[in-house]
Structures are given as structure tokens and as C-alpha cells.
PDB file of C-alpha atoms in Angstrom:
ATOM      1  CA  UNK A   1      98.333 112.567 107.441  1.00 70.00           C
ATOM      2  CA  UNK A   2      99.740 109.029 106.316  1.00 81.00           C
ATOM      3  CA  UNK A   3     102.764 108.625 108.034  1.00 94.00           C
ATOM      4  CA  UNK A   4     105.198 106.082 106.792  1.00 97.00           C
ATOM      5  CA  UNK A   5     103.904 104.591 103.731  1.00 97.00           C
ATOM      6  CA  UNK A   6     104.988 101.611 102.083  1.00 98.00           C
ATOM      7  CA  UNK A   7     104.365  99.884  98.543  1.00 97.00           C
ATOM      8  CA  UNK A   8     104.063  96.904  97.735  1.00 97.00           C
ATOM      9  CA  UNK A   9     102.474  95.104 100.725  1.00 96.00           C
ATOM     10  CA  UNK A  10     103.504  91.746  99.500  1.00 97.00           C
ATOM     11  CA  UNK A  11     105.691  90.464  96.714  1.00 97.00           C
ATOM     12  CA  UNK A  12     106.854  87.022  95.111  1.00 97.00           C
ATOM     13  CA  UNK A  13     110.093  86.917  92.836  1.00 97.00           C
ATOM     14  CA  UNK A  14     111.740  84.435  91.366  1.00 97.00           C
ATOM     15  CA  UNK A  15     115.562  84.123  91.900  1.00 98.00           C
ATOM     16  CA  UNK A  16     117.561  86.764  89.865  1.00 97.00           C
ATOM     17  CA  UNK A  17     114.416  89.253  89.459  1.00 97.00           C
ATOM     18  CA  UNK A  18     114.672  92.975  90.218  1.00 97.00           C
ATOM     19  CA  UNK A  19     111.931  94.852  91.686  1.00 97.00           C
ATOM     20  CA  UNK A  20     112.127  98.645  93.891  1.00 98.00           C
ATOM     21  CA  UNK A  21     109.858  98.576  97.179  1.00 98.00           C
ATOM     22  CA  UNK A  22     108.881 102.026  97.561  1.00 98.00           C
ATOM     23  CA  UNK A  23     108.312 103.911 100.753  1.00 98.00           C
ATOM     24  CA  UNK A  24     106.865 107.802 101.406  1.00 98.00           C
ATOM     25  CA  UNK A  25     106.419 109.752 104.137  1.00 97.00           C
ATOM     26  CA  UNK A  26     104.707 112.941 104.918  1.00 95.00           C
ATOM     27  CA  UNK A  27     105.697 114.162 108.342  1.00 93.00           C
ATOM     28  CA  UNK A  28     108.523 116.505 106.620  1.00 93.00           C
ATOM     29  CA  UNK A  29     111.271 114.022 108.311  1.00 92.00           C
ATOM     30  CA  UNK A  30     115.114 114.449 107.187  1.00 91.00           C
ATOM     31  CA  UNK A  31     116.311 111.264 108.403  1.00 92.00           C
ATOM     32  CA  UNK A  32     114.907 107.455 106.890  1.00 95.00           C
ATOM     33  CA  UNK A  33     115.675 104.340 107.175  1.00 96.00           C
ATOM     34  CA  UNK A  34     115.118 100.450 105.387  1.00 98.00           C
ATOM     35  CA  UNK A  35     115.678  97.856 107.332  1.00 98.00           C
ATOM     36  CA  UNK A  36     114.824  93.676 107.547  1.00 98.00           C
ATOM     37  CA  UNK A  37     113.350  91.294 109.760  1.00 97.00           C
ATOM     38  CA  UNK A  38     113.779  87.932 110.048  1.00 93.00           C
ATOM     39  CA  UNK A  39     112.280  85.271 112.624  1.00 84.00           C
ATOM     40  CA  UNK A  40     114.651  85.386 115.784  1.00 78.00           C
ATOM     41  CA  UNK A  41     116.784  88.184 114.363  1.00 81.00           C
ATOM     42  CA  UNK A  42     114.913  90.997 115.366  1.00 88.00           C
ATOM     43  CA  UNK A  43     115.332  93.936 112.838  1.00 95.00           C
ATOM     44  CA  UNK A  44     118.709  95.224 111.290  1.00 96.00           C
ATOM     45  CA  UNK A  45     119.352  98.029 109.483  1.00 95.00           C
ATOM     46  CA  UNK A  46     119.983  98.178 105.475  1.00 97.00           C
ATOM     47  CA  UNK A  47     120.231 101.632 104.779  1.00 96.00           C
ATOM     48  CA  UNK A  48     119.559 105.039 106.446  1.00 95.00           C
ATOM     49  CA  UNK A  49     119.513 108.262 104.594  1.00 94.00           C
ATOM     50  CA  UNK A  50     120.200 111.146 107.161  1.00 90.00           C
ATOM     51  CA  UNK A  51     119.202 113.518 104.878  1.00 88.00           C
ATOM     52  CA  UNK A  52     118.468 114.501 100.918  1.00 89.00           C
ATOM     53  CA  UNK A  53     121.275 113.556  99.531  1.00 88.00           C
ATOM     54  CA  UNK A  54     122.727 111.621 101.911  1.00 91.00           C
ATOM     55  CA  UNK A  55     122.958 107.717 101.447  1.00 95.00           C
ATOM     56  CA  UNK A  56     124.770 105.131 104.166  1.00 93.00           C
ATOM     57  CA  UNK A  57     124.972 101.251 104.525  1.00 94.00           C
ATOM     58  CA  UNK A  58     123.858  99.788 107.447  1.00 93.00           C
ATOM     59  CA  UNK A  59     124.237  96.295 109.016  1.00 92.00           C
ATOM     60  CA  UNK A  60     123.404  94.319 106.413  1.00 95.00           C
ATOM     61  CA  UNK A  61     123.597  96.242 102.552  1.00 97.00           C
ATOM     62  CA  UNK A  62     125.024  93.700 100.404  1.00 96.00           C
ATOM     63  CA  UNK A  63     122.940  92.971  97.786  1.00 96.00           C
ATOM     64  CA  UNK A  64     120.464  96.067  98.009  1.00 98.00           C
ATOM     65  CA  UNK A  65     120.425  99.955  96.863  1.00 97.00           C
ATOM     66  CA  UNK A  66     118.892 103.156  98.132  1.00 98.00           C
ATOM     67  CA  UNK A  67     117.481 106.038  96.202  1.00 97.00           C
ATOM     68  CA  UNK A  68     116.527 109.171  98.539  1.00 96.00           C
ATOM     69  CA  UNK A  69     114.724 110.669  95.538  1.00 88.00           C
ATOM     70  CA  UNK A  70     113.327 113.644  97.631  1.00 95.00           C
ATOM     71  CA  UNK A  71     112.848 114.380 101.419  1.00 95.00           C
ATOM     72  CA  UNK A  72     109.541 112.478 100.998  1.00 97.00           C
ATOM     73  CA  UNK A  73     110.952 109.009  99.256  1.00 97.00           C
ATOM     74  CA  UNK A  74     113.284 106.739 100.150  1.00 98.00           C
ATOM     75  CA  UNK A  75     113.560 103.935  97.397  1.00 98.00           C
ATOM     76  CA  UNK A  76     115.299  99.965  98.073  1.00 98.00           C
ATOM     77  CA  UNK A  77     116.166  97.995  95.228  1.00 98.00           C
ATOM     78  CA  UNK A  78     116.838  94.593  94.749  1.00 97.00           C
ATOM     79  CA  UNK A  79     119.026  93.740  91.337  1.00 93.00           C
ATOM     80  CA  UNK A  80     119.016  90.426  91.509  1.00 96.00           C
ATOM     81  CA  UNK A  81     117.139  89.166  94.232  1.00 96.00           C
ATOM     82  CA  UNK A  82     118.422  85.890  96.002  1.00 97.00           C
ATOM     83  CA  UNK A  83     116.517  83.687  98.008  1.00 97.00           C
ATOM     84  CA  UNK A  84     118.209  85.080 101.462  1.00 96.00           C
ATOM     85  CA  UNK A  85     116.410  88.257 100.769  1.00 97.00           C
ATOM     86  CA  UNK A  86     113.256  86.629 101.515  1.00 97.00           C
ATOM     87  CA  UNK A  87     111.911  88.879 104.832  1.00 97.00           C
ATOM     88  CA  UNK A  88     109.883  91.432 105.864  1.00 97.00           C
ATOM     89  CA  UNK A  89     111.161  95.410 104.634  1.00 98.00           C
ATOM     90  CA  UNK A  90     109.941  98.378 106.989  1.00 98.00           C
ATOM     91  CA  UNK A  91     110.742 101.492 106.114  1.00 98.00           C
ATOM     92  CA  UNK A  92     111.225 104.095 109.042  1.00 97.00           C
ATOM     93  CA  UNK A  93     111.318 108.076 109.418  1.00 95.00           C
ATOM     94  CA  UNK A  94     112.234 110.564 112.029  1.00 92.00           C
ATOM     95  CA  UNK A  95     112.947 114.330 112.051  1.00 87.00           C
ATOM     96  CA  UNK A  96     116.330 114.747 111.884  1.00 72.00           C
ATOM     97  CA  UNK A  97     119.985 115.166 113.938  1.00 68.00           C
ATOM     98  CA  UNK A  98     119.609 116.943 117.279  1.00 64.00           C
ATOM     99  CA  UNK A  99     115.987 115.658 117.607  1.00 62.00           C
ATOM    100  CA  UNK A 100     114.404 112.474 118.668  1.00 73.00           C
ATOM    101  CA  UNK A 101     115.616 109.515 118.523  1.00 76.00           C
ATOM    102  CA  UNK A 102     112.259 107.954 117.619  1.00 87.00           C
ATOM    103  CA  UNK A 103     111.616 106.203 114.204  1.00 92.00           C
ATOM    104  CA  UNK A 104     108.198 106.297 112.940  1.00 94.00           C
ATOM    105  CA  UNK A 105     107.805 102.957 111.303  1.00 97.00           C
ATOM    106  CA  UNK A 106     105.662 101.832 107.967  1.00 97.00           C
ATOM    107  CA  UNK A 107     103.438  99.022 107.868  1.00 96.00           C
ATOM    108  CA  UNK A 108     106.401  96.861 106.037  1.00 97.00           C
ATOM    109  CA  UNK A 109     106.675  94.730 102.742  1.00 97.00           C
ATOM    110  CA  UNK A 110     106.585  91.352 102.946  1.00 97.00           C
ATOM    111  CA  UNK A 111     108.780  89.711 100.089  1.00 97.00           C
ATOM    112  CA  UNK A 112     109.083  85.907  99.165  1.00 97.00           C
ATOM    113  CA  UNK A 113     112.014  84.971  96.800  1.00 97.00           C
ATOM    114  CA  UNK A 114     111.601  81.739  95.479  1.00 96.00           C
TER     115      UNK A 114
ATOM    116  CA  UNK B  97     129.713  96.971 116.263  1.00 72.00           C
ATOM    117  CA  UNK B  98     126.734  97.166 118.589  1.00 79.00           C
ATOM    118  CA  UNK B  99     124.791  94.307 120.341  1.00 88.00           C
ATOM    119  CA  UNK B 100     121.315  94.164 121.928  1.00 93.00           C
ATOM    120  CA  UNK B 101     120.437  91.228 124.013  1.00 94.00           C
ATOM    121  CA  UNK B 102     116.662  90.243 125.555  1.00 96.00           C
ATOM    122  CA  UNK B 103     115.886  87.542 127.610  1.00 96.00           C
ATOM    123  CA  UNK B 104     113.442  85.968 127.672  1.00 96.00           C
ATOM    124  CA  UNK B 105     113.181  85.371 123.957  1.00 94.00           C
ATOM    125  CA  UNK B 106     109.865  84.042 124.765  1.00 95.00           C
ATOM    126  CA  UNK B 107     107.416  84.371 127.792  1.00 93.00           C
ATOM    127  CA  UNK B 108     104.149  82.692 128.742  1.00 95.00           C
ATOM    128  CA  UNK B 109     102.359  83.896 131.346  1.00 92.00           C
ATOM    129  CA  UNK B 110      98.884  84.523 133.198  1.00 94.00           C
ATOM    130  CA  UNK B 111      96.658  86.815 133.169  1.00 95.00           C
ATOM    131  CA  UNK B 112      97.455  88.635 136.380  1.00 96.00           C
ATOM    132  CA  UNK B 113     100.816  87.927 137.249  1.00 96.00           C
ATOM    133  CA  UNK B 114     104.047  90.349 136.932  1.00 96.00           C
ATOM    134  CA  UNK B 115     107.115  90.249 134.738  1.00 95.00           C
ATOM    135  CA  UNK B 116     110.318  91.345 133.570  1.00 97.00           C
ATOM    136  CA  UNK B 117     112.251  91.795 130.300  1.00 97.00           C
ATOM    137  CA  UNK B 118     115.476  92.354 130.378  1.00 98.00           C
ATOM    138  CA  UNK B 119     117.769  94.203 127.889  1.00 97.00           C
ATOM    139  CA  UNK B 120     121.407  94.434 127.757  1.00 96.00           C
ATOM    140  CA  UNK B 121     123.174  96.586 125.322  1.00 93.00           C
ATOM    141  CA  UNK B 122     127.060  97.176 124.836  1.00 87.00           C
ATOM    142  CA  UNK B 123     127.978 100.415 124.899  1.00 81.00           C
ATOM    143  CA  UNK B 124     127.435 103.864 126.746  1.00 73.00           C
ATOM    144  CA  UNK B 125     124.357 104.913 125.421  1.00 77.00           C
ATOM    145  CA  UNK B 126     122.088 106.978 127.523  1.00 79.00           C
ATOM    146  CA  UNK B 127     119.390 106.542 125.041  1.00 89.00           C
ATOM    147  CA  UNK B 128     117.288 103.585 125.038  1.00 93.00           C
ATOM    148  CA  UNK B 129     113.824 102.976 123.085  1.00 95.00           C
ATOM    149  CA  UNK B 130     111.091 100.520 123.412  1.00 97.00           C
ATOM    150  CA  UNK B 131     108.812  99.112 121.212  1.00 97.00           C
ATOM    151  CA  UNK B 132     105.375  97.077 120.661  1.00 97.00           C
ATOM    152  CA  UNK B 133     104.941  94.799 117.830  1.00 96.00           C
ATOM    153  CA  UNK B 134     101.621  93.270 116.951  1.00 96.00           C
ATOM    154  CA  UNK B 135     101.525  89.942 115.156  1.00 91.00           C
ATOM    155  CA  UNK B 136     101.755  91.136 111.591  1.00 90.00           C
ATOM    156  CA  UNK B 137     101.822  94.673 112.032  1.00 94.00           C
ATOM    157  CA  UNK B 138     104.640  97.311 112.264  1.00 95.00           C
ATOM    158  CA  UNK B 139     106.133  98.779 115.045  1.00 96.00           C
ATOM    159  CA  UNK B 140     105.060 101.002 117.805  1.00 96.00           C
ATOM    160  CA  UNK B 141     107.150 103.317 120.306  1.00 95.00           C
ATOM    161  CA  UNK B 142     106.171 102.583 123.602  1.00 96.00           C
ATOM    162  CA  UNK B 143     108.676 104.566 126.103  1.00 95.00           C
ATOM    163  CA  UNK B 144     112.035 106.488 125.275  1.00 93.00           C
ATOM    164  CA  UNK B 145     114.469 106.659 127.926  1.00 93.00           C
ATOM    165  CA  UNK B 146     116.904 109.340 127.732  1.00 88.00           C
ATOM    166  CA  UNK B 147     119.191 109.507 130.913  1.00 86.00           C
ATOM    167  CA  UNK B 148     120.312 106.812 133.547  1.00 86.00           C
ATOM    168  CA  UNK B 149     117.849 105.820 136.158  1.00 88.00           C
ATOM    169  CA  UNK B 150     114.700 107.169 133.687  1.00 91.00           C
ATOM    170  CA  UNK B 151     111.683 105.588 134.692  1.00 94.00           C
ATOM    171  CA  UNK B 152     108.378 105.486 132.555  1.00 96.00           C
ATOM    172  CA  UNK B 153     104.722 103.850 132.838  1.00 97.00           C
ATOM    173  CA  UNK B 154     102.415 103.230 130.503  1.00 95.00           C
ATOM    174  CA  UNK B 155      99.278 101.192 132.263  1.00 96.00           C
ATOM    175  CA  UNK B 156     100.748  98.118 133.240  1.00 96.00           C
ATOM    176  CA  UNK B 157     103.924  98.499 131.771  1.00 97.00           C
ATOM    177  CA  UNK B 158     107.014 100.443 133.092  1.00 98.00           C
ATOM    178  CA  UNK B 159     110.565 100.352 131.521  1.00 98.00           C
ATOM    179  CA  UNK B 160     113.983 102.164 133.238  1.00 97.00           C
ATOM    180  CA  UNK B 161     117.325 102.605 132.056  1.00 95.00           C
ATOM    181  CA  UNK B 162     120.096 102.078 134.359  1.00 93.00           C
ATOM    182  CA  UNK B 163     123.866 103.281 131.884  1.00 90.00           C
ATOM    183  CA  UNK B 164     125.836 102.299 133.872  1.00 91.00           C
ATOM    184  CA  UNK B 165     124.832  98.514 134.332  1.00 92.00           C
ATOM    185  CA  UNK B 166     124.021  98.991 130.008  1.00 93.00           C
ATOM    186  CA  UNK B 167     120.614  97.249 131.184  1.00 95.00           C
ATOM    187  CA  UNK B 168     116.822  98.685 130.116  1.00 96.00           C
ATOM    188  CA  UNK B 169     114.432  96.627 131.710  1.00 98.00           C
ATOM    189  CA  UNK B 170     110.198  96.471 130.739  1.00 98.00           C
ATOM    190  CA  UNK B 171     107.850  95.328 134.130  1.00 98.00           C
ATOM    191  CA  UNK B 172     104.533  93.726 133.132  1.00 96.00           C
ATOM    192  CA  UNK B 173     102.402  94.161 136.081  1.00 96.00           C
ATOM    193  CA  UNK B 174      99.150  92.229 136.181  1.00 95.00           C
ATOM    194  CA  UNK B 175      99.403  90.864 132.982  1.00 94.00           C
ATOM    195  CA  UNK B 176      96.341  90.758 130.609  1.00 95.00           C
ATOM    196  CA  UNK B 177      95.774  89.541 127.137  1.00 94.00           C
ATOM    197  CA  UNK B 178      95.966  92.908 125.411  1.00 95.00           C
ATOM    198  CA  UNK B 179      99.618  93.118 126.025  1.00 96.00           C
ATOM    199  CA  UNK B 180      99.996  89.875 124.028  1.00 96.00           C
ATOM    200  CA  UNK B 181     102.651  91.138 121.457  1.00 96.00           C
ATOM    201  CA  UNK B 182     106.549  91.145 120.576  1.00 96.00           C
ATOM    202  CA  UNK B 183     108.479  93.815 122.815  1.00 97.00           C
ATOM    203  CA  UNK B 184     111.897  94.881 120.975  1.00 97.00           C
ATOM    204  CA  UNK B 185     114.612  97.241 123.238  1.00 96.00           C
ATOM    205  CA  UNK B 186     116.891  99.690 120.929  1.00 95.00           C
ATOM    206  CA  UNK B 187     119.756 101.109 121.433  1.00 92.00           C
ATOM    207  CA  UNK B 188     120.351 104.800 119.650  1.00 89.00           C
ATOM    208  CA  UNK B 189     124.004 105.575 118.461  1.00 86.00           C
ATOM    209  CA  UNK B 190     125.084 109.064 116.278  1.00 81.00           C
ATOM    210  CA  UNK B 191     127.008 108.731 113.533  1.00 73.00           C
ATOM    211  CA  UNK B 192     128.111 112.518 113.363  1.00 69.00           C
ATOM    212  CA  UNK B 193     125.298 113.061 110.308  1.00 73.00           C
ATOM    213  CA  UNK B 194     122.326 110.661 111.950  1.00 79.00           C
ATOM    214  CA  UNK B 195     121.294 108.425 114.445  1.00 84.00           C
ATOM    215  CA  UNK B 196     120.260 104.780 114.081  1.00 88.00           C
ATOM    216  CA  UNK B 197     118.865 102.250 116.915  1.00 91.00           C
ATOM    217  CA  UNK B 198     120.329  99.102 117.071  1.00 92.00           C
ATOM    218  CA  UNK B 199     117.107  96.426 117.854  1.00 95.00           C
ATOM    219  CA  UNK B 200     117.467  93.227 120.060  1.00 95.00           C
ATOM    220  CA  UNK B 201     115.875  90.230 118.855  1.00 94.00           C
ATOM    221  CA  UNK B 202     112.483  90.876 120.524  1.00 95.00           C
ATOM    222  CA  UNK B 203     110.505  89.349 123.875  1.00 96.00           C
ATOM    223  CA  UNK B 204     107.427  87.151 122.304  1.00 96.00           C
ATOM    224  CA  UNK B 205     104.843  87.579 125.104  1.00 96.00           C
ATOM    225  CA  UNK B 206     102.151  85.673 125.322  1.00 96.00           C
ATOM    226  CA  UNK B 207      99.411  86.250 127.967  1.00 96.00           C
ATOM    227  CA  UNK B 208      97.036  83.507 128.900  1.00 93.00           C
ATOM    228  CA  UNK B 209      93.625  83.356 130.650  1.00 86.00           C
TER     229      UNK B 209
END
């Protein structure tokens, strides 16, 4: 049992360059959630994906997309990635409405745009 | 929109003395979460509180809820290096179809001998 799983671990682009982080989990969880952190800012949400299906912008979406693939992926994509994305990308799980509020938490991307 | 507030932002203290983080959070949530971060690592739940005047412990940490001030707060009592680490406060909103936490900027704590 995994958990939260998150590829790549680290990643350098180059201003304008795409790249998808991926992230997995296998705790049969409906809800998941991307989000950033950056030095003093704590963490803030991207995108959350309540269920299959189901896509919604967070706090701060502008210049990223989700892909909830299946219950177990939950893909962020960068199309043209801008120095401000630089940060740090966990990707968080938990069961579902009606349940705990507690998000499960991968062990996070860390992404340098140069 | 929703706003989390800790102070300190930063804390320095002994081994072996007691302290307080305080978070603040703007609306009526009864559900407030708290969590461990280790230097480059990810996350960690540490207590959920679910209803006003909740009170948890953990070893030498305790957090409680009080709704109707919208203040969590986390006690440190007899502080040792272990609990070195960043200490984040969420608050938990639904939004009819999920629920999110909304994270304060984080307590750095640093514990010296």
C-alpha cells in the first residue's frame, strides 16, 4: 500500500516548456487534490477533483490543467510553463463527501522553471 | 474567500520550555486540521478537531478549537528537538460536491538544546 504517489520528484524547464506531473493513489479515495507551495505562502489549492469526472479550480488555476483520468490518477499540466510556476506540487487524496476531512498527502514535486 | 492566519511565523525555543501557536481562521467552520511538516518532506495530519471546545494530545503537543472565537490553537509542552518542524492549521469548507482545507502559512519551529 503506496499511498499518494507522485512522479517526477524533481524537474527543470525552461520558460514556455510543457511537461504533466503525475500523481496515483491506491487507497480507493473519490476526492484529490493539486496544490503549491511557496516559501511564506503556505500551500494553496490548484485543483481538486471531488470525484471521477469531476474537475474544479481552486485558489490559484491560471496557467495549469487537471486530468482525473480514473479514480486512481489525477494528472496537472503545465502548457507553457512560466517562471512563477517555479514551487513545490503535492498531490493529496481523501475518501470522499460525508467522510473525513483529512487529505492524505504525496511526497510532492519539486519544479524549477528557468 | 477564506483566510488562515498563524502567529508566530517563526519560533525558537528551548528544549524544555512550553508554547503556543495560534491560528485564526474567518469563517464558521467547526472543522479544523493540523499538520506536521518535516524539512523537505510532505505533510502529516497531526490532530482533527471537529466541534468547538475539542481538545486533543499527542505527547507533548495538544491543539483545541474554540468556533466561536474562529481560533485553533497547538501547546508545545516541554519542548524537545524532535518536534523541530513546520506546523500548518487548515480550515475545511464544503463546496456541496467536496471539501477542501484552506492552509495558513505555517509555524517554523525550531527547538534548541
Amino acid at each position: 500500500n503506496a499511498g499518494v504517489t507522485q512522479t517526477p520528484k524533481f524537474q527543470v524547464l525552461k520558460t514556455g516548456q510543457s511537461m504533466t506531473l503525475q500523481c496515483a493513489q491506491d487507497m480507493n479515495h473519490n476526492s484529490m487534490y493539486w496544490y503549491r507551495q511557496d516559501p511564506g505562502m503556505g500551500l494553496r489549492l490548484i485543483y481538486y477533483s471531488a470525484s471521477e469526472g469531476t474537475t474544479d479550480k481552486g485558489e490559484v488555476p491560471n496557467g495549469y490543467n487537471v486530468s482525473r483520468l480514473n479514480k486512481r490518477e489525477f494528472s496537472l499540466r503545465l502548457e507553457s510553463a512560466a517562471p512563477s510556476q517555479t514551487s513545490v506540487y503535492f498531490c493529496a487524496s481523501k475518501p470522499g463527501q460525508g467522510f473525513t476531512d483529512t487529505q492524505y498527502f504525496g511526497p510532492g514535486t519539486r519544479l524549477t522553471v528557468l | 474567500e477564506l483566510k488562515v492566519e498563524q502567529n508566530p511565523l517563526f519560533l525558537s525555543m528551548q528544549e524544555g520550555k512550553n508554547y503556543t501557536i495560534y491560528c485564526n481562521y474567518s469563517t464558521t467552520s467547526d472543522r479544523l486540521y493540523w499538520y506536521r511538516q518535516d524539512p523537505g518532506k510532505s505533510l502529516e495530519s497531526l490532530f482533527v478537531l471537529l466541534s468547538n471546545g475539542a481538545v486533543k494530545q499527542e505527547g507533548r503537543l495538544m491543539a483545541s478549537l474554540d468556533t466561536k472565537a474562529r481560533l485553533s490553537t497547538l501547546h508545545i509542552t516541554a519542548a524537545v528537538h524532535d518536534l523541530s518542524a513546520t506546523y500548518f492549521c487548515a480550515e475545511a469548507s464544503s463546496t456541496g460536491t467536496a471539501s477542501k482545507l484552506t492552509f495558513g502559512t505555517g509555524t517554523r519551529l525550531q527547538v534548541t538544546l
